[in-house]
PDB file of N, CA and C in Angstrom:
ATOM      1  N   MET A 274     108.822  78.719 120.058  1.00  0.00           N
ATOM      2  CA  MET A 274     108.699  79.993 120.737  1.00  0.00           C
ATOM      3  C   MET A 274     109.387  81.074 119.909  1.00  0.00           C
ATOM      4  N   GLU A 275     108.720  82.188 119.791  1.00  0.00           N
ATOM      5  CA  GLU A 275     109.244  83.299 119.005  1.00  0.00           C
ATOM      6  C   GLU A 275     110.381  84.008 119.735  1.00  0.00           C
ATOM      7  N   GLU A 276     111.286  84.542 118.970  1.00  0.00           N
ATOM      8  CA  GLU A 276     112.408  85.308 119.510  1.00  0.00           C
ATOM      9  C   GLU A 276     111.919  86.669 119.977  1.00  0.00           C
ATOM     10  N   ILE A 277     112.437  87.146 121.117  1.00  0.00           N
ATOM     11  CA  ILE A 277     112.128  88.479 121.622  1.00  0.00           C
ATOM     12  C   ILE A 277     113.185  89.433 121.073  1.00  0.00           C
ATOM     13  N   VAL A 278     112.716  90.534 120.465  1.00  0.00           N
ATOM     14  CA  VAL A 278     113.621  91.498 119.850  1.00  0.00           C
ATOM     15  C   VAL A 278     113.250  92.912 120.271  1.00  0.00           C
ATOM     16  N   LYS A 279     114.230  93.821 120.153  1.00  0.00           N
ATOM     17  CA  LYS A 279     113.954  95.237 120.360  1.00  0.00           C
ATOM     18  C   LYS A 279     113.232  95.720 119.108  1.00  0.00           C
ATOM     19  N   VAL A 280     111.995  96.153 119.272  1.00  0.00           N
ATOM     20  CA  VAL A 280     111.149  96.522 118.135  1.00  0.00           C
ATOM     21  C   VAL A 280     111.367  97.967 117.713  1.00  0.00           C
ATOM     22  N   ALA A 281     111.461  98.877 118.689  1.00  0.00           N
ATOM     23  CA  ALA A 281     111.582 100.294 118.349  1.00  0.00           C
ATOM     24  C   ALA A 281     112.176 101.080 119.511  1.00  0.00           C
ATOM     25  N   ILE A 282     112.739 102.228 119.183  1.00  0.00           N
ATOM     26  CA  ILE A 282     113.224 103.183 120.172  1.00  0.00           C
ATOM     27  C   ILE A 282     112.088 104.173 120.430  1.00  0.00           C
ATOM     28  N   LEU A 283     111.835 104.458 121.689  1.00  0.00           N
ATOM     29  CA  LEU A 283     110.756 105.373 122.063  1.00  0.00           C
ATOM     30  C   LEU A 283     111.344 106.743 122.393  1.00  0.00           C
ATOM     31  N   GLU A 284     110.607 107.785 122.002  1.00  0.00           N
ATOM     32  CA  GLU A 284     111.122 109.145 122.117  1.00  0.00           C
ATOM     33  C   GLU A 284     110.955 109.754 123.502  1.00  0.00           C
ATOM     34  N   ASN A 285     109.882 109.385 124.209  1.00  0.00           N
ATOM     35  CA  ASN A 285     109.640 109.974 125.520  1.00  0.00           C
ATOM     36  C   ASN A 285     108.690 109.101 126.335  1.00  0.00           C
ATOM     37  N   GLU A 286     108.497 109.475 127.584  1.00  0.00           N
ATOM     38  CA  GLU A 286     107.684 108.687 128.503  1.00  0.00           C
ATOM     39  C   GLU A 286     106.213 108.666 128.099  1.00  0.00           C
ATOM     40  N   ILE A 287     105.716 109.758 127.572  1.00  0.00           N
ATOM     41  CA  ILE A 287     104.308 109.820 127.155  1.00  0.00           C
ATOM     42  C   ILE A 287     104.059 108.839 126.021  1.00  0.00           C
ATOM     43  N   GLU A 288     104.944 108.829 125.042  1.00  0.00           N
ATOM     44  CA  GLU A 288     104.833 107.885 123.937  1.00  0.00           C
ATOM     45  C   GLU A 288     104.875 106.446 124.458  1.00  0.00           C
ATOM     46  N   ALA A 289     105.759 106.185 125.407  1.00  0.00           N
ATOM     47  CA  ALA A 289     105.901 104.844 125.977  1.00  0.00           C
ATOM     48  C   ALA A 289     104.623 104.407 126.693  1.00  0.00           C
ATOM     49  N   LYS A 290     104.057 105.295 127.493  1.00  0.00           N
ATOM     50  CA  LYS A 290     102.839 104.949 128.234  1.00  0.00           C
ATOM     51  C   LYS A 290     101.645 104.748 127.302  1.00  0.00           C
ATOM     52  N   LEU A 291     101.529 105.587 126.299  1.00  0.00           N
ATOM     53  CA  LEU A 291     100.435 105.442 125.343  1.00  0.00           C
ATOM     54  C   LEU A 291     100.573 104.146 124.553  1.00  0.00           C
ATOM     55  N   LEU A 292     101.772 103.860 124.083  1.00  0.00           N
ATOM     56  CA  LEU A 292     102.009 102.621 123.344  1.00  0.00           C
ATOM     57  C   LEU A 292     101.713 101.411 124.220  1.00  0.00           C
ATOM     58  N   SER A 293     102.202 101.411 125.443  1.00  0.00           N
ATOM     59  CA  SER A 293     101.970 100.294 126.348  1.00  0.00           C
ATOM     60  C   SER A 293     100.478 100.088 126.593  1.00  0.00           C
ATOM     61  N   SER A 294      99.757 101.172 126.774  1.00  0.00           N
ATOM     62  CA  SER A 294      98.311 101.096 126.998  1.00  0.00           C
ATOM     63  C   SER A 294      97.597 100.461 125.803  1.00  0.00           C
ATOM     64  N   LEU A 295      97.974 100.889 124.612  1.00  0.00           N
ATOM     65  CA  LEU A 295      97.343 100.331 123.406  1.00  0.00           C
ATOM     66  C   LEU A 295      97.716  98.860 123.207  1.00  0.00           C
ATOM     67  N   LEU A 296      98.956  98.521 123.474  1.00  0.00           N
ATOM     68  CA  LEU A 296      99.376  97.133 123.310  1.00  0.00           C
ATOM     69  C   LEU A 296      98.657  96.228 124.312  1.00  0.00           C
ATOM     70  N   LYS A 297      98.441  96.718 125.522  1.00  0.00           N
ATOM     71  CA  LYS A 297      97.669  95.949 126.511  1.00  0.00           C
ATOM     72  C   LYS A 297      96.228  95.772 126.034  1.00  0.00           C
ATOM     73  N   GLU A 298      95.661  96.841 125.473  1.00  0.00           N
ATOM     74  CA  GLU A 298      94.286  96.786 124.965  1.00  0.00           C
ATOM     75  C   GLU A 298      94.151  95.739 123.859  1.00  0.00           C
ATOM     76  N   TYR A 299      95.158  95.661 122.989  1.00  0.00           N
ATOM     77  CA  TYR A 299      95.149  94.686 121.895  1.00  0.00           C
ATOM     78  C   TYR A 299      95.705  93.324 122.312  1.00  0.00           C
ATOM     79  N   LYS A 300      96.049  93.204 123.609  1.00  0.00           N
ATOM     80  CA  LYS A 300      96.573  91.953 124.161  1.00  0.00           C
ATOM     81  C   LYS A 300      97.851  91.486 123.451  1.00  0.00           C
ATOM     82  N   ILE A 301      98.727  92.446 123.178  1.00  0.00           N
ATOM     83  CA  ILE A 301     100.024  92.156 122.560  1.00  0.00           C
ATOM     84  C   ILE A 301     101.074  92.147 123.664  1.00  0.00           C
ATOM     85  N   PRO A 302     101.675  90.992 123.938  1.00  0.00           N
ATOM     86  CA  PRO A 302     102.698  90.940 124.987  1.00  0.00           C
ATOM     87  C   PRO A 302     103.928  91.763 124.603  1.00  0.00           C
ATOM     88  N   HIS A 303     104.429  92.531 125.556  1.00  0.00           N
ATOM     89  CA  HIS A 303     105.548  93.427 125.270  1.00  0.00           C
ATOM     90  C   HIS A 303     106.257  93.798 126.557  1.00  0.00           C
ATOM     91  N   CYS A 304     107.379  94.462 126.417  1.00  0.00           N
ATOM     92  CA  CYS A 304     108.126  94.988 127.547  1.00  0.00           C
ATOM     93  C   CYS A 304     108.660  96.360 127.150  1.00  0.00           C
ATOM     94  N   ILE A 305     108.402  97.349 128.006  1.00  0.00           N
ATOM     95  CA  ILE A 305     108.916  98.696 127.778  1.00  0.00           C
ATOM     96  C   ILE A 305     110.111  98.890 128.708  1.00  0.00           C
ATOM     97  N   GLY A 306     111.220  99.346 128.162  1.00  0.00           N
ATOM     98  CA  GLY A 306     112.413  99.609 128.963  1.00  0.00           C
ATOM     99  C   GLY A 306     112.870 101.042 128.759  1.00  0.00           C
ATOM    100  N   THR A 307     113.579 101.563 129.735  1.00  0.00           N
ATOM    101  CA  THR A 307     114.098 102.926 129.644  1.00  0.00           C
ATOM    102  C   THR A 307     115.624 102.906 129.670  1.00  0.00           C
ATOM    103  N   TYR A 308     116.212 103.889 129.051  1.00  0.00           N
ATOM    104  CA  TYR A 308     117.663 104.032 129.082  1.00  0.00           C
ATOM    105  C   TYR A 308     118.113 104.894 130.254  1.00  0.00           C
ATOM    106  N   HIS A 309     117.156 105.357 131.082  1.00  0.00           N
ATOM    107  CA  HIS A 309     117.526 106.185 132.233  1.00  0.00           C
ATOM    108  C   HIS A 309     118.318 105.346 133.228  1.00  0.00           C
ATOM    109  N   ASP A 310     119.397 105.897 133.690  1.00  0.00           N
ATOM    110  CA  ASP A 310     120.239 105.245 134.684  1.00  0.00           C
ATOM    111  C   ASP A 310     120.470 106.257 135.800  1.00  0.00           C
ATOM    112  N   ALA A 311     119.970 105.967 136.978  1.00  0.00           N
ATOM    113  CA  ALA A 311     120.071 106.910 138.089  1.00  0.00           C
ATOM    114  C   ALA A 311     121.529 107.248 138.417  1.00  0.00           C
ATOM    115  N   ALA A 312     122.408 106.286 138.265  1.00  0.00           N
ATOM    116  CA  ALA A 312     123.820 106.533 138.576  1.00  0.00           C
ATOM    117  C   ALA A 312     124.438 107.591 137.665  1.00  0.00           C
ATOM    118  N   TYR A 313     123.936 107.663 136.434  1.00  0.00           N
ATOM    119  CA  TYR A 313     124.470 108.637 135.473  1.00  0.00           C
ATOM    120  C   TYR A 313     123.484 109.757 135.175  1.00  0.00           C
ATOM    121  N   ASP A 314     122.411 109.837 135.960  1.00  0.00           N
ATOM    122  CA  ASP A 314     121.398 110.889 135.845  1.00  0.00           C
ATOM    123  C   ASP A 314     120.829 111.019 134.432  1.00  0.00           C
ATOM    124  N   GLY A 315     120.557 109.892 133.770  1.00  0.00           N
ATOM    125  CA  GLY A 315     119.908 109.909 132.471  1.00  0.00           C
ATOM    126  C   GLY A 315     120.776 110.379 131.317  1.00  0.00           C
ATOM    127  N   ILE A 316     122.072 110.336 131.466  1.00  0.00           N
ATOM    128  CA  ILE A 316     122.991 110.854 130.445  1.00  0.00           C
ATOM    129  C   ILE A 316     122.853 110.136 129.093  1.00  0.00           C
ATOM    130  N   PHE A 317     122.394 108.887 129.103  1.00  0.00           N
ATOM    131  CA  PHE A 317     122.309 108.125 127.855  1.00  0.00           C
ATOM    132  C   PHE A 317     121.019 108.396 127.078  1.00  0.00           C
ATOM    133  N   GLN A 318     120.005 108.968 127.711  1.00  0.00           N
ATOM    134  CA  GLN A 318     118.735 109.187 127.032  1.00  0.00           C
ATOM    135  C   GLN A 318     118.833 110.137 125.834  1.00  0.00           C
ATOM    136  N   PRO A 319     119.563 111.243 125.905  1.00  0.00           N
ATOM    137  CA  PRO A 319     119.659 112.092 124.705  1.00  0.00           C
ATOM    138  C   PRO A 319     120.344 111.390 123.527  1.00  0.00           C
ATOM    139  N   GLN A 320     121.229 110.442 123.831  1.00  0.00           N
ATOM    140  CA  GLN A 320     121.960 109.741 122.776  1.00  0.00           C
ATOM    141  C   GLN A 320     121.164 108.572 122.201  1.00  0.00           C
ATOM    142  N   LYS A 321     120.495 107.821 123.071  1.00  0.00           N
ATOM    143  CA  LYS A 321     119.830 106.588 122.649  1.00  0.00           C
ATOM    144  C   LYS A 321     118.321 106.716 122.503  1.00  0.00           C
ATOM    145  N   GLY A 322     117.718 107.772 123.021  1.00  0.00           N
ATOM    146  CA  GLY A 322     116.273 107.887 123.069  1.00  0.00           C
ATOM    147  C   GLY A 322     115.797 107.615 124.485  1.00  0.00           C
ATOM    148  N   TRP A 323     114.519 107.858 124.744  1.00  0.00           N
ATOM    149  CA  TRP A 323     114.001 107.665 126.093  1.00  0.00           C
ATOM    150  C   TRP A 323     114.077 106.206 126.520  1.00  0.00           C
ATOM    151  N   GLY A 324     113.678 105.326 125.607  1.00  0.00           N
ATOM    152  CA  GLY A 324     113.656 103.909 125.946  1.00  0.00           C
ATOM    153  C   GLY A 324     113.352 103.062 124.728  1.00  0.00           C
ATOM    154  N   PHE A 325     112.791 101.882 124.966  1.00  0.00           N
ATOM    155  CA  PHE A 325     112.553 100.942 123.870  1.00  0.00           C
ATOM    156  C   PHE A 325     111.381 100.033 124.195  1.00  0.00           C
ATOM    157  N   VAL A 326     110.873  99.386 123.170  1.00  0.00           N
ATOM    158  CA  VAL A 326     109.838  98.369 123.336  1.00  0.00           C
ATOM    159  C   VAL A 326     110.390  97.062 122.774  1.00  0.00           C
ATOM    160  N   GLU A 327     110.223  95.992 123.536  1.00  0.00           N
ATOM    161  CA  GLU A 327     110.635  94.661 123.108  1.00  0.00           C
ATOM    162  C   GLU A 327     109.401  93.775 123.021  1.00  0.00           C
ATOM    163  N   ALA A 328     109.427  92.857 122.061  1.00  0.00           N
ATOM    164  CA  ALA A 328     108.311  91.928 121.894  1.00  0.00           C
ATOM    165  C   ALA A 328     108.751  90.787 120.984  1.00  0.00           C
ATOM    166  N   SER A 329     107.869  89.848 120.835  1.00  0.00           N
ATOM    167  CA  SER A 329     108.104  88.729 119.935  1.00  0.00           C
ATOM    168  C   SER A 329     108.153  89.230 118.489  1.00  0.00           C
ATOM    169  N   THR A 330     108.968  88.587 117.673  1.00  0.00           N
ATOM    170  CA  THR A 330     109.045  88.967 116.257  1.00  0.00           C
ATOM    171  C   THR A 330     107.681  88.839 115.576  1.00  0.00           C
ATOM    172  N   TYR A 331     106.840  87.987 116.106  1.00  0.00           N
ATOM    173  CA  TYR A 331     105.494  87.784 115.553  1.00  0.00           C
ATOM    174  C   TYR A 331     104.678  89.083 115.580  1.00  0.00           C
ATOM    175  N   TYR A 332     104.870  89.906 116.593  1.00  0.00           N
ATOM    176  CA  TYR A 332     104.085  91.136 116.768  1.00  0.00           C
ATOM    177  C   TYR A 332     104.796  92.392 116.273  1.00  0.00           C
ATOM    178  N   LYS A 333     105.999  92.257 115.760  1.00  0.00           N
ATOM    179  CA  LYS A 333     106.809  93.427 115.404  1.00  0.00           C
ATOM    180  C   LYS A 333     106.090  94.379 114.448  1.00  0.00           C
ATOM    181  N   SER A 334     105.542  93.883 113.375  1.00  0.00           N
ATOM    182  CA  SER A 334     104.900  94.780 112.396  1.00  0.00           C
ATOM    183  C   SER A 334     103.669  95.460 112.984  1.00  0.00           C
ATOM    184  N   GLN A 335     102.910  94.756 113.818  1.00  0.00           N
ATOM    185  CA  GLN A 335     101.738  95.364 114.449  1.00  0.00           C
ATOM    186  C   GLN A 335     102.157  96.500 115.378  1.00  0.00           C
ATOM    187  N   ILE A 336     103.194  96.266 116.156  1.00  0.00           N
ATOM    188  CA  ILE A 336     103.673  97.292 117.085  1.00  0.00           C
ATOM    189  C   ILE A 336     104.189  98.505 116.325  1.00  0.00           C
ATOM    190  N   LEU A 337     104.930  98.276 115.259  1.00  0.00           N
ATOM    191  CA  LEU A 337     105.449  99.394 114.466  1.00  0.00           C
ATOM    192  C   LEU A 337     104.314 100.190 113.827  1.00  0.00           C
ATOM    193  N   ASP A 338     103.262  99.528 113.388  1.00  0.00           N
ATOM    194  CA  ASP A 338     102.094 100.228 112.828  1.00  0.00           C
ATOM    195  C   ASP A 338     101.421 101.097 113.891  1.00  0.00           C
ATOM    196  N   ILE A 339     101.244 100.549 115.085  1.00  0.00           N
ATOM    197  CA  ILE A 339     100.620 101.301 116.175  1.00  0.00           C
ATOM    198  C   ILE A 339     101.482 102.494 116.557  1.00  0.00           C
ATOM    199  N   LEU A 340     102.787 102.286 116.661  1.00  0.00           N
ATOM    200  CA  LEU A 340     103.700 103.375 117.005  1.00  0.00           C
ATOM    201  C   LEU A 340     103.699 104.455 115.923  1.00  0.00           C
ATOM    202  N   SER A 341     103.638 104.052 114.682  1.00  0.00           N
ATOM    203  CA  SER A 341     103.573 105.009 113.582  1.00  0.00           C
ATOM    204  C   SER A 341     102.305 105.865 113.683  1.00  0.00           C
ATOM    205  N   ASP A 342     101.192 105.236 114.011  1.00  0.00           N
ATOM    206  CA  ASP A 342      99.935 105.976 114.167  1.00  0.00           C
ATOM    207  C   ASP A 342     100.022 106.975 115.327  1.00  0.00           C
ATOM    208  N   ILE A 343     100.653 106.564 116.417  1.00  0.00           N
ATOM    209  CA  ILE A 343     100.824 107.458 117.566  1.00  0.00           C
ATOM    210  C   ILE A 343     101.651 108.674 117.160  1.00  0.00           C
ATOM    211  N   ARG A 344     102.732 108.437 116.436  1.00  0.00           N
ATOM    212  CA  ARG A 344     103.604 109.549 116.034  1.00  0.00           C
ATOM    213  C   ARG A 344     102.925 110.464 115.021  1.00  0.00           C
ATOM    214  N   LYS A 345     102.128 109.906 114.122  1.00  0.00           N
ATOM    215  CA  LYS A 345     101.373 110.739 113.170  1.00  0.00           C
ATOM    216  C   LYS A 345     100.371 111.604 113.904  1.00  0.00           C
ATOM    217  N   ALA A 346      99.703 111.037 114.884  1.00  0.00           N
ATOM    218  CA  ALA A 346      98.720 111.785 115.666  1.00  0.00           C
ATOM    219  C   ALA A 346      99.401 112.919 116.436  1.00  0.00           C
ATOM    220  N   ALA A 347     100.585 112.664 116.949  1.00  0.00           N
ATOM    221  CA  ALA A 347     101.323 113.688 117.682  1.00  0.00           C
ATOM    222  C   ALA A 347     101.715 114.845 116.754  1.00  0.00           C
ATOM    223  N   ILE A 348     102.103 114.534 115.540  1.00  0.00           N
ATOM    224  CA  ILE A 348     102.441 115.576 114.564  1.00  0.00           C
ATOM    225  C   ILE A 348     101.214 116.395 114.212  1.00  0.00           C
ATOM    226  N   ASP A 349     100.078 115.729 114.031  1.00  0.00           N
ATOM    227  CA  ASP A 349      98.842 116.429 113.712  1.00  0.00           C
ATOM    228  C   ASP A 349      98.434 117.385 114.839  1.00  0.00           C
ATOM    229  N   ILE A 350      98.642 116.981 116.078  1.00  0.00           N
ATOM    230  CA  ILE A 350      98.307 117.811 117.224  1.00  0.00           C
ATOM    231  C   ILE A 350      99.201 119.044 117.273  1.00  0.00           C
ATOM    232  N   GLU A 351     100.492 118.868 116.957  1.00  0.00           N
ATOM    233  CA  GLU A 351     101.428 119.988 116.995  1.00  0.00           C
ATOM    234  C   GLU A 351     101.137 121.018 115.917  1.00  0.00           C
ATOM    235  N   GLU A 352     100.584 120.598 114.819  1.00  0.00           N
ATOM    236  CA  GLU A 352     100.327 121.534 113.703  1.00  0.00           C
ATOM    237  C   GLU A 352      99.065 122.242 113.944  1.00  0.00           C
TER     238      GLU A 352
END
């Protein structure tokens, strides 16, 4: 069984939802987590990022490639 690792830090909820949608489409098992803590009203998100994606080490490079494409597309839209 492959080890589950934190693959990447996610910048915001939109990025997280888009990544999760694409990973489901490609049938890549994953878990999206957030650093938001209701008790501290999200104080850790500016320091750590919005959240993270975890998955098997087997899928790490695929997930990073997909995330890179999402971020490139976001930059292209902003310009």
